[in-house]
Short mmCIF file of C-alpha atoms in Angstrom, two decimals:
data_model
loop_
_atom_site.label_atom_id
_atom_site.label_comp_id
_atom_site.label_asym_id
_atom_site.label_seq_id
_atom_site.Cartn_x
_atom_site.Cartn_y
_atom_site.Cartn_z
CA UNK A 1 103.49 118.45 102.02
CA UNK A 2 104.84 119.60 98.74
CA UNK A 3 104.68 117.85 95.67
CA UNK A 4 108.41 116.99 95.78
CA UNK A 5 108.14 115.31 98.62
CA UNK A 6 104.97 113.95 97.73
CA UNK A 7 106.82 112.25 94.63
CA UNK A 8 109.44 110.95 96.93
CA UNK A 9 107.32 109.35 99.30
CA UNK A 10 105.34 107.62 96.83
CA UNK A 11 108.36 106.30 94.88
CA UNK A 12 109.61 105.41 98.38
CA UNK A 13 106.64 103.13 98.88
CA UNK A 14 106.83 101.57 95.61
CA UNK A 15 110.39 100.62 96.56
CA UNK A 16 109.37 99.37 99.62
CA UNK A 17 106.30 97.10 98.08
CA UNK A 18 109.19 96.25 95.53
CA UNK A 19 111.46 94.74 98.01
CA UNK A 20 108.71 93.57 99.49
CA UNK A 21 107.45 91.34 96.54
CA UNK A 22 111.23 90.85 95.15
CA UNK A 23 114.07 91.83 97.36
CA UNK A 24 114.53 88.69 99.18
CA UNK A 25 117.05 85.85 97.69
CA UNK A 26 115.83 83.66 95.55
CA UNK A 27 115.94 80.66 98.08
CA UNK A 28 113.10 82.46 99.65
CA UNK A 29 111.16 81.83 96.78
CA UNK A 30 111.28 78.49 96.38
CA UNK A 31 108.41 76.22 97.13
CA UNK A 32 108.87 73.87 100.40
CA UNK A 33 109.34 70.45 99.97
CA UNK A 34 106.23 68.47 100.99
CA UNK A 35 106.95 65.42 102.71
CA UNK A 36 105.62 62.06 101.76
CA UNK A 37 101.92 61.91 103.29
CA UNK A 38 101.25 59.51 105.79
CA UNK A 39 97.98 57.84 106.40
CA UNK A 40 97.02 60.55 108.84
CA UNK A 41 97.64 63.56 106.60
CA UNK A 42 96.95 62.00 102.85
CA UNK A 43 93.45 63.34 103.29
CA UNK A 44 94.96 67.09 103.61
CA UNK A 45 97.01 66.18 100.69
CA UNK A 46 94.33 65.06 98.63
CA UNK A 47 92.59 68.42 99.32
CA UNK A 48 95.74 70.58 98.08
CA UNK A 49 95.53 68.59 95.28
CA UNK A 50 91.99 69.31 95.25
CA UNK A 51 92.81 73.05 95.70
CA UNK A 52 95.74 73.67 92.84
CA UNK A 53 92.63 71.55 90.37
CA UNK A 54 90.12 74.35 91.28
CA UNK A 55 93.60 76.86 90.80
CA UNK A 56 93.97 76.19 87.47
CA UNK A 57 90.39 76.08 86.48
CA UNK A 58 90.07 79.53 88.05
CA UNK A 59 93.36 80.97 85.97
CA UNK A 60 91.43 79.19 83.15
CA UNK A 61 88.46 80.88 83.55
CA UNK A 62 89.57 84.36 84.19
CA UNK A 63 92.18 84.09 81.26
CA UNK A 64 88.76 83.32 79.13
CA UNK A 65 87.69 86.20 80.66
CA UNK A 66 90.56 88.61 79.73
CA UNK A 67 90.33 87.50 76.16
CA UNK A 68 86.32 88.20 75.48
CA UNK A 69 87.13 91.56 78.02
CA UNK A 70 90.13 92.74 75.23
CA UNK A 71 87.56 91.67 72.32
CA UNK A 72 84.96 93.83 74.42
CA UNK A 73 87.38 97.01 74.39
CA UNK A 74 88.09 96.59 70.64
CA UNK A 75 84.79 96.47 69.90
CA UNK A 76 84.05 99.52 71.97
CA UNK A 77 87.25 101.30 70.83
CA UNK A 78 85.67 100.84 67.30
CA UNK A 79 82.43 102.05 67.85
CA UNK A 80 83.91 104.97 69.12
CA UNK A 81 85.91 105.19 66.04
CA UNK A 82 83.34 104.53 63.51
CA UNK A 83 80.56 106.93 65.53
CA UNK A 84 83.27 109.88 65.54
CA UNK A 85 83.11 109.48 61.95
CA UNK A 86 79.54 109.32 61.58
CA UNK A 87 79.12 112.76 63.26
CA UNK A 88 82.13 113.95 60.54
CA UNK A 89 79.99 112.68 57.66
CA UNK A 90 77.04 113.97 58.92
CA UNK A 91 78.65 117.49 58.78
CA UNK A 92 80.10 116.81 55.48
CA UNK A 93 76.60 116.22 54.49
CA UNK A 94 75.26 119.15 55.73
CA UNK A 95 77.91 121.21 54.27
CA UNK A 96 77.59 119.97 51.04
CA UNK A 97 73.74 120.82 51.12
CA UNK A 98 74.46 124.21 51.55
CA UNK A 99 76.86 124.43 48.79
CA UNK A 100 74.59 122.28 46.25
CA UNK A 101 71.79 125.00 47.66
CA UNK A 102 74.16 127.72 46.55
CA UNK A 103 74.99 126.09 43.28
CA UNK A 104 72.12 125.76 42.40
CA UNK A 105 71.23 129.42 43.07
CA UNK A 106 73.61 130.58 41.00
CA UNK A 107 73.38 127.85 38.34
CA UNK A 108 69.93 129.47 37.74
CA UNK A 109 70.96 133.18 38.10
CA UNK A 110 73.19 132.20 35.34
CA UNK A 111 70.76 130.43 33.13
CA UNK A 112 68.04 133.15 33.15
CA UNK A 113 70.98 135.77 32.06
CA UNK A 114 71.66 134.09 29.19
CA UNK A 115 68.37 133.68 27.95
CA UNK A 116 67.74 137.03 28.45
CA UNK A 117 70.45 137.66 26.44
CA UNK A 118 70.85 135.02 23.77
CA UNK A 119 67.13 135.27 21.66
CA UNK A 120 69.60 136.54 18.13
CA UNK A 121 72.49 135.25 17.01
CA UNK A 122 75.41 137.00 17.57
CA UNK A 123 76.10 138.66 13.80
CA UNK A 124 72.71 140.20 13.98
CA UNK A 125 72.97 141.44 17.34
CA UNK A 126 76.64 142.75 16.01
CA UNK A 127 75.22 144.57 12.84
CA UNK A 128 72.19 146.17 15.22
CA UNK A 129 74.17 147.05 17.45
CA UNK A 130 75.00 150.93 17.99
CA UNK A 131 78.44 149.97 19.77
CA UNK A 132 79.74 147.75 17.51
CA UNK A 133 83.60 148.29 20.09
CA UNK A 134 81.20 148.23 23.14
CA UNK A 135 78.87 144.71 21.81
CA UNK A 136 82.49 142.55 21.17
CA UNK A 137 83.67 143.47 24.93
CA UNK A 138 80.24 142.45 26.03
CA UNK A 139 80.64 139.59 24.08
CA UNK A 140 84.06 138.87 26.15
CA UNK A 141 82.39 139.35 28.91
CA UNK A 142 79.92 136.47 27.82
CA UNK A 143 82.62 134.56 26.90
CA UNK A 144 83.77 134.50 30.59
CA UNK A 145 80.38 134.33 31.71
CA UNK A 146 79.93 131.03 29.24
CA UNK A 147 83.17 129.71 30.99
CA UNK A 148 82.32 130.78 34.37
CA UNK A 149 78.82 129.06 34.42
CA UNK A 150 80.37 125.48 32.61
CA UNK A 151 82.89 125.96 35.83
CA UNK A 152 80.13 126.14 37.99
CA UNK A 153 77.95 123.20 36.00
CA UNK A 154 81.04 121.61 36.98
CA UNK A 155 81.17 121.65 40.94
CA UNK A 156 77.50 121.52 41.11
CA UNK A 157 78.29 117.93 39.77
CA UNK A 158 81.32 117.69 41.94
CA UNK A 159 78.89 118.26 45.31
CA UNK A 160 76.79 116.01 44.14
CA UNK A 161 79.00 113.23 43.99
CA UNK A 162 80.68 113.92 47.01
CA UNK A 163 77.12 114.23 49.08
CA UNK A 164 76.36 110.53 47.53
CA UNK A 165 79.71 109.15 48.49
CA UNK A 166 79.33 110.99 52.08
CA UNK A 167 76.04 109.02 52.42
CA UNK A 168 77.12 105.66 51.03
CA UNK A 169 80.50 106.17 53.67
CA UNK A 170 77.79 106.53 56.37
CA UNK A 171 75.85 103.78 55.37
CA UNK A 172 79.12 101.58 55.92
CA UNK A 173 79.56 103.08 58.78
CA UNK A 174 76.09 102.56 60.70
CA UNK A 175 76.45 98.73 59.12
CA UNK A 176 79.95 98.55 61.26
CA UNK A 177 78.75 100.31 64.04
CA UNK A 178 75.90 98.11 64.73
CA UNK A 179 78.17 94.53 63.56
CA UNK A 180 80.62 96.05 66.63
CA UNK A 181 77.85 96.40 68.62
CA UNK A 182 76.70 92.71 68.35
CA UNK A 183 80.32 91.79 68.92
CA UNK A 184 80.27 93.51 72.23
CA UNK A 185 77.34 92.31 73.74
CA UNK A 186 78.60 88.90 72.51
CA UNK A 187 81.51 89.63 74.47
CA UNK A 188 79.73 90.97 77.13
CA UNK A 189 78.22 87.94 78.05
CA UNK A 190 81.27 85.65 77.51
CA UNK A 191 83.11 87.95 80.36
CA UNK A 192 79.83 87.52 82.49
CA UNK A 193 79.95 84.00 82.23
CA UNK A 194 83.39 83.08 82.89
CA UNK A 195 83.57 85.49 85.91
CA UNK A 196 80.07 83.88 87.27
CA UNK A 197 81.65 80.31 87.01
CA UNK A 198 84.67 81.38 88.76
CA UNK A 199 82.60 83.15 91.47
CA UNK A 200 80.34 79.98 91.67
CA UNK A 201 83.70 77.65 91.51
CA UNK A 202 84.82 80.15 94.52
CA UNK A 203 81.93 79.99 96.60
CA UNK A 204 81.77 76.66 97.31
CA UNK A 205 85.10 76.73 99.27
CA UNK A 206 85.18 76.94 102.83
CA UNK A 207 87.04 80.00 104.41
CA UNK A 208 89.74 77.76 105.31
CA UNK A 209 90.05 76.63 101.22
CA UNK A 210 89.72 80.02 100.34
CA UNK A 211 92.98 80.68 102.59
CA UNK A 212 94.96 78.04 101.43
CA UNK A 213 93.73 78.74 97.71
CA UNK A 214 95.40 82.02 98.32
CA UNK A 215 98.49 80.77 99.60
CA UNK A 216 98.57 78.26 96.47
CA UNK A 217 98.44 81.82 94.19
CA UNK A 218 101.02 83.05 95.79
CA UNK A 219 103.26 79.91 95.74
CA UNK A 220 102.84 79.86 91.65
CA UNK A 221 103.32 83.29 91.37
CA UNK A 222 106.67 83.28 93.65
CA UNK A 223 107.42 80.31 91.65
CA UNK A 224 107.44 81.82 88.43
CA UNK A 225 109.20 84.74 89.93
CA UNK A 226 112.00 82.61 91.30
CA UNK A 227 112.97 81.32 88.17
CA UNK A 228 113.10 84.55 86.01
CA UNK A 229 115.42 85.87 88.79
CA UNK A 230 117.68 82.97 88.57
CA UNK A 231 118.23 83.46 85.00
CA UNK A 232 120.63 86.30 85.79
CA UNK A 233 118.17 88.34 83.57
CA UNK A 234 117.85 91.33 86.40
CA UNK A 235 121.48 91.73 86.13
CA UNK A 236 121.06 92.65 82.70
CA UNK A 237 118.33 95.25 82.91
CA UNK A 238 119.99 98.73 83.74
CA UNK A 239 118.29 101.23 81.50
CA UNK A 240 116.64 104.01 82.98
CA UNK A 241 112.89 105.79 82.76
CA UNK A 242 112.57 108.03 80.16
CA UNK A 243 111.01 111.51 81.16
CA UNK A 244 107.34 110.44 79.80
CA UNK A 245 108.33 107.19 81.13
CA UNK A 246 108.75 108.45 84.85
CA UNK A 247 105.34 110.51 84.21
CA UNK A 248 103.33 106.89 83.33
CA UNK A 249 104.47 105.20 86.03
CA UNK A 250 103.68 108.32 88.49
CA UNK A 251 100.38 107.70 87.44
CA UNK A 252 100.01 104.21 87.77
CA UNK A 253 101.37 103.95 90.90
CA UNK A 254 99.03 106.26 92.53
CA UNK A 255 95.96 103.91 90.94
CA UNK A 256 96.85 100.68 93.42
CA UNK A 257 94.48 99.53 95.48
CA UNK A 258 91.86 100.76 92.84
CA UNK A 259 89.71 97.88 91.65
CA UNK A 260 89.63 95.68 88.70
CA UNK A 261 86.67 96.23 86.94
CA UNK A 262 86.75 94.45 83.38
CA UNK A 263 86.31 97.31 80.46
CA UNK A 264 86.80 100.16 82.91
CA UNK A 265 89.47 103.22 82.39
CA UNK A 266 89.00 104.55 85.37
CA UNK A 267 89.56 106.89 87.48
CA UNK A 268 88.09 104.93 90.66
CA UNK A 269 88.43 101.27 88.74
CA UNK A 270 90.74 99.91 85.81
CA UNK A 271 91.15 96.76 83.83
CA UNK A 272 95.01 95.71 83.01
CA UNK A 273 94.90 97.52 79.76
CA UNK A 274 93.27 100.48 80.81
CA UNK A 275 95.26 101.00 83.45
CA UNK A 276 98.13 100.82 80.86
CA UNK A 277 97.10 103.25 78.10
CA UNK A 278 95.72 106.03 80.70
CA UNK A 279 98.74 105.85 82.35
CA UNK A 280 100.50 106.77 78.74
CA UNK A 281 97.62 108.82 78.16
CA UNK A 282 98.68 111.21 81.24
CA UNK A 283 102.23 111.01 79.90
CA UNK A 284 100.96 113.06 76.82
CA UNK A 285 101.06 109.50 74.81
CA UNK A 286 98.36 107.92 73.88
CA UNK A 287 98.58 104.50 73.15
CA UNK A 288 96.02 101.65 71.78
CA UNK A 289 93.66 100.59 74.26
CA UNK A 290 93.98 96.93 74.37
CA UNK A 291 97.03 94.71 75.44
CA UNK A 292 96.56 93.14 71.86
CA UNK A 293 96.98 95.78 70.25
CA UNK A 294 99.53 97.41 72.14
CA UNK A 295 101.02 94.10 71.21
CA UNK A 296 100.34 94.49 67.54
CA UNK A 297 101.38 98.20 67.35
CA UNK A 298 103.88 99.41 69.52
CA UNK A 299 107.58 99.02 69.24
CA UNK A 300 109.03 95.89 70.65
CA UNK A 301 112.53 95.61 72.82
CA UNK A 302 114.38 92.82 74.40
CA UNK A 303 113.63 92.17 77.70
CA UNK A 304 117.22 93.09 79.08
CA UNK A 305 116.78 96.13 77.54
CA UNK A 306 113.05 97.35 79.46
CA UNK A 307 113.42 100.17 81.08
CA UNK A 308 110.71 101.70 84.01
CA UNK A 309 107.40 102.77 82.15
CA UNK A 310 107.89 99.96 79.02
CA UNK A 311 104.75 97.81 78.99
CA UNK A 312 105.38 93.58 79.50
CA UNK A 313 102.82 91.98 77.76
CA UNK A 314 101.52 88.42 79.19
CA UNK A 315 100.41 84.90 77.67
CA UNK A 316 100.88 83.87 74.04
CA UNK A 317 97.70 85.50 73.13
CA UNK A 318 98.43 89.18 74.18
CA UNK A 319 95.70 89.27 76.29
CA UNK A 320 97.54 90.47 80.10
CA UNK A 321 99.86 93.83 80.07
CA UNK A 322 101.71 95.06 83.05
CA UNK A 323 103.69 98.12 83.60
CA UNK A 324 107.50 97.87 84.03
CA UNK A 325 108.46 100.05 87.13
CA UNK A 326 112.31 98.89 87.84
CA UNK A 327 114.02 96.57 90.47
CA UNK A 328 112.16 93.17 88.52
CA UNK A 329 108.60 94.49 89.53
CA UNK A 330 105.38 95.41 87.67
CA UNK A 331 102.00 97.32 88.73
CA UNK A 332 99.20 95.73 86.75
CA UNK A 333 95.22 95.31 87.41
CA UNK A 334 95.17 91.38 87.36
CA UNK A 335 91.77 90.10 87.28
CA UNK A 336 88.14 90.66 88.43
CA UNK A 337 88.23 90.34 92.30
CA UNK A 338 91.94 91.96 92.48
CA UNK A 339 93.02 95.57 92.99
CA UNK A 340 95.81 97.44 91.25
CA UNK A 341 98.85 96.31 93.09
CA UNK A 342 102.73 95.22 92.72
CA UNK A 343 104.14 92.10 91.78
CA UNK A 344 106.65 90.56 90.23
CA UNK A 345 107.98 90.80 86.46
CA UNK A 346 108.25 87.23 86.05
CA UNK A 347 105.32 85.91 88.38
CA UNK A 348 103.45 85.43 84.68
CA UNK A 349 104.82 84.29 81.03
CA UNK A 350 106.10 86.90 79.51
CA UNK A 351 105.33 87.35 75.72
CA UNK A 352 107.37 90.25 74.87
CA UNK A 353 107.95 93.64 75.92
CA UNK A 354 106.53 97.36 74.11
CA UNK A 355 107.78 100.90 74.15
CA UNK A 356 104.87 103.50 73.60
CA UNK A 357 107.46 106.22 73.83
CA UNK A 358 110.10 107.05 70.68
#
């Protein structure tokens, strides 16, 4: 099949999973009534209660999660940093060995000329000599030799400093590296934890909890979705993908079903931010890699005004990003356990929207 039609069918699916998730009316949506329990069935109702309890302790938990996971990729997005600029320093410093070598070289070359050459004063070496026209250009050319050799006095100094400032910048930067590296493995074990509990919290359902648990997801989710739709505020979105735009979502789009795996870029697993920025990343943008910092640095627009490709960032703390791909629907990695998949725009609170592209 050729890539046209490859394109087609896979923005024909997305459409499809789009309609799925968000094309029915909002009625559909809303959560059935439950009637008033009677004494036969208040037992089942205690145990939904039961189940939307262990709900929100799970959301809890994995929203923990996300936040040590984005201080996990900041760390690691610094270390990256800070050793890239090790390895620059370290050049610097070996370049500016090789210079203070030469410097030196010639700092001495110079020296031993001019005490070849300077045992009389001048006026003697004048009135002996038998050139008198020939001794004052040589004496010009000392002159310029003098100047020449306080020039080079000069950046011999110069490469000095700069060698001691190149290893006092590495110093700071080992000092950093190694403070980011405690700050990951703290954050390591704060995603470790939070995702253990919620496995542990999950385990001790029976398959027919587990079900039902599900269903409860879904409910909230649909929920949440309902009312954003019955704000009107899909009537008011009608921009249109940019070209780079169109690219990112291509990409992400062909990543669900992948797996979440918390600090992963992929290709075979993503977290929500990583799926994000490599998706700009293919669109020739790169972006910042965590969905705090996407938050922090890229341009903000109104949510009528999103177009497919814009990034919705989640929760008042930054710490959930989806991609915008039209029609009131997202793809986003949502937590450990989950794959890359569709959902809706408003199934989440929305913090704000971000354009990586211009």
């Amino acid at each position: 099949m050729g890539s046209g039609k490859r394109t087609l069918t896979t923005s024909a699916i997305v459409l499809v999973c789009a309609v799925t998730v968000l094309g029915v009316p909002a009625e559909a949506y809303a959560s059935p009534g439950r009637p008033t329990p009677t004494p036969s069935d208040r037992s089942v109702t205690a145990s939904v209660g039961d189940l939307e309890a262990v709900r929100e302790k799970l959301d809890a938990l994995y929203h923990d999660a996300a936040v040590a996971t984005d201080a996990y990729n900041a760390a690691e997005e610094k270390s990256k940093d800070q050793s890239a600029q090790i390895v620059q320093l370290a050049r610097e410093i070996v370049k500016g060995q090789d210079k203070l070598a030469e410097l030196k070289d010639r700092a001495g070359a110079a020296a031993r000329a001019q005490y070849r050459g300077g045992g009389l004063p001048p006026e003697v070496r004048l009135w002996l000599s038998s050139d008198p026209q020939g001794f004052l250009d040589d004496a010009g050319t000392v002159r310029q030799g003098e100047r020449a050799t306080q020039g080079l006095l000069a950046d011999l100094t110069r490469t000095q400093h700069d060698l001691e400032q190149y290893a006092r910048d590495a110093s700071d930067r080992w000092k950093e590296l190694d403070a980011n590296r405690k700050v990951r493995a703290e954050a390591k074990k704060k995603i470790e934890k939070q995702i253990a509990a919620a496995e542990k919290l999950q385990s001790q359902l029976q398959e027919k909890e587990r079900e039902r648990l599900r269903k409860l997801e879904e409910e909230a989710a649909h929920k949440a979705q309902t009312a954003w739709l019955d704000s009107g505020i899909l009537k008011e979105i009608k921009a249109k993908a940019s070209q780079e735009g169109r690219k990112a979502v291509r990409f992400a789009t062909r990543q669900i079903g992948k797996p979440y795996v918390w600090g992963a870029e992929g290709p075979t697993s993503y977290d929500c931010s990583g799926l994000t920025s490599q998706a700009w990343i293919a669109a020739g943008t790169p972006i910042p890699r965590t969905s705090q910092e996407q938050w922090k640095q890229l341009r903000h627009v109104d949510v009528k005004d999103m177009r497919p490709g814009d990034l919705i960032i989640y929760f008042h703390d930054a710490t959930h990003v989806a991609m915008y791909i039209g029609h009131g629907a997202i793809i986003h990695a949502p937590r450990p356990g989950r794959r890359v998949t569709i959902a809706g725009a408003g199934s989440m609170p929305i913090l704000g929207v971000v354009r990586p592209d211009a």
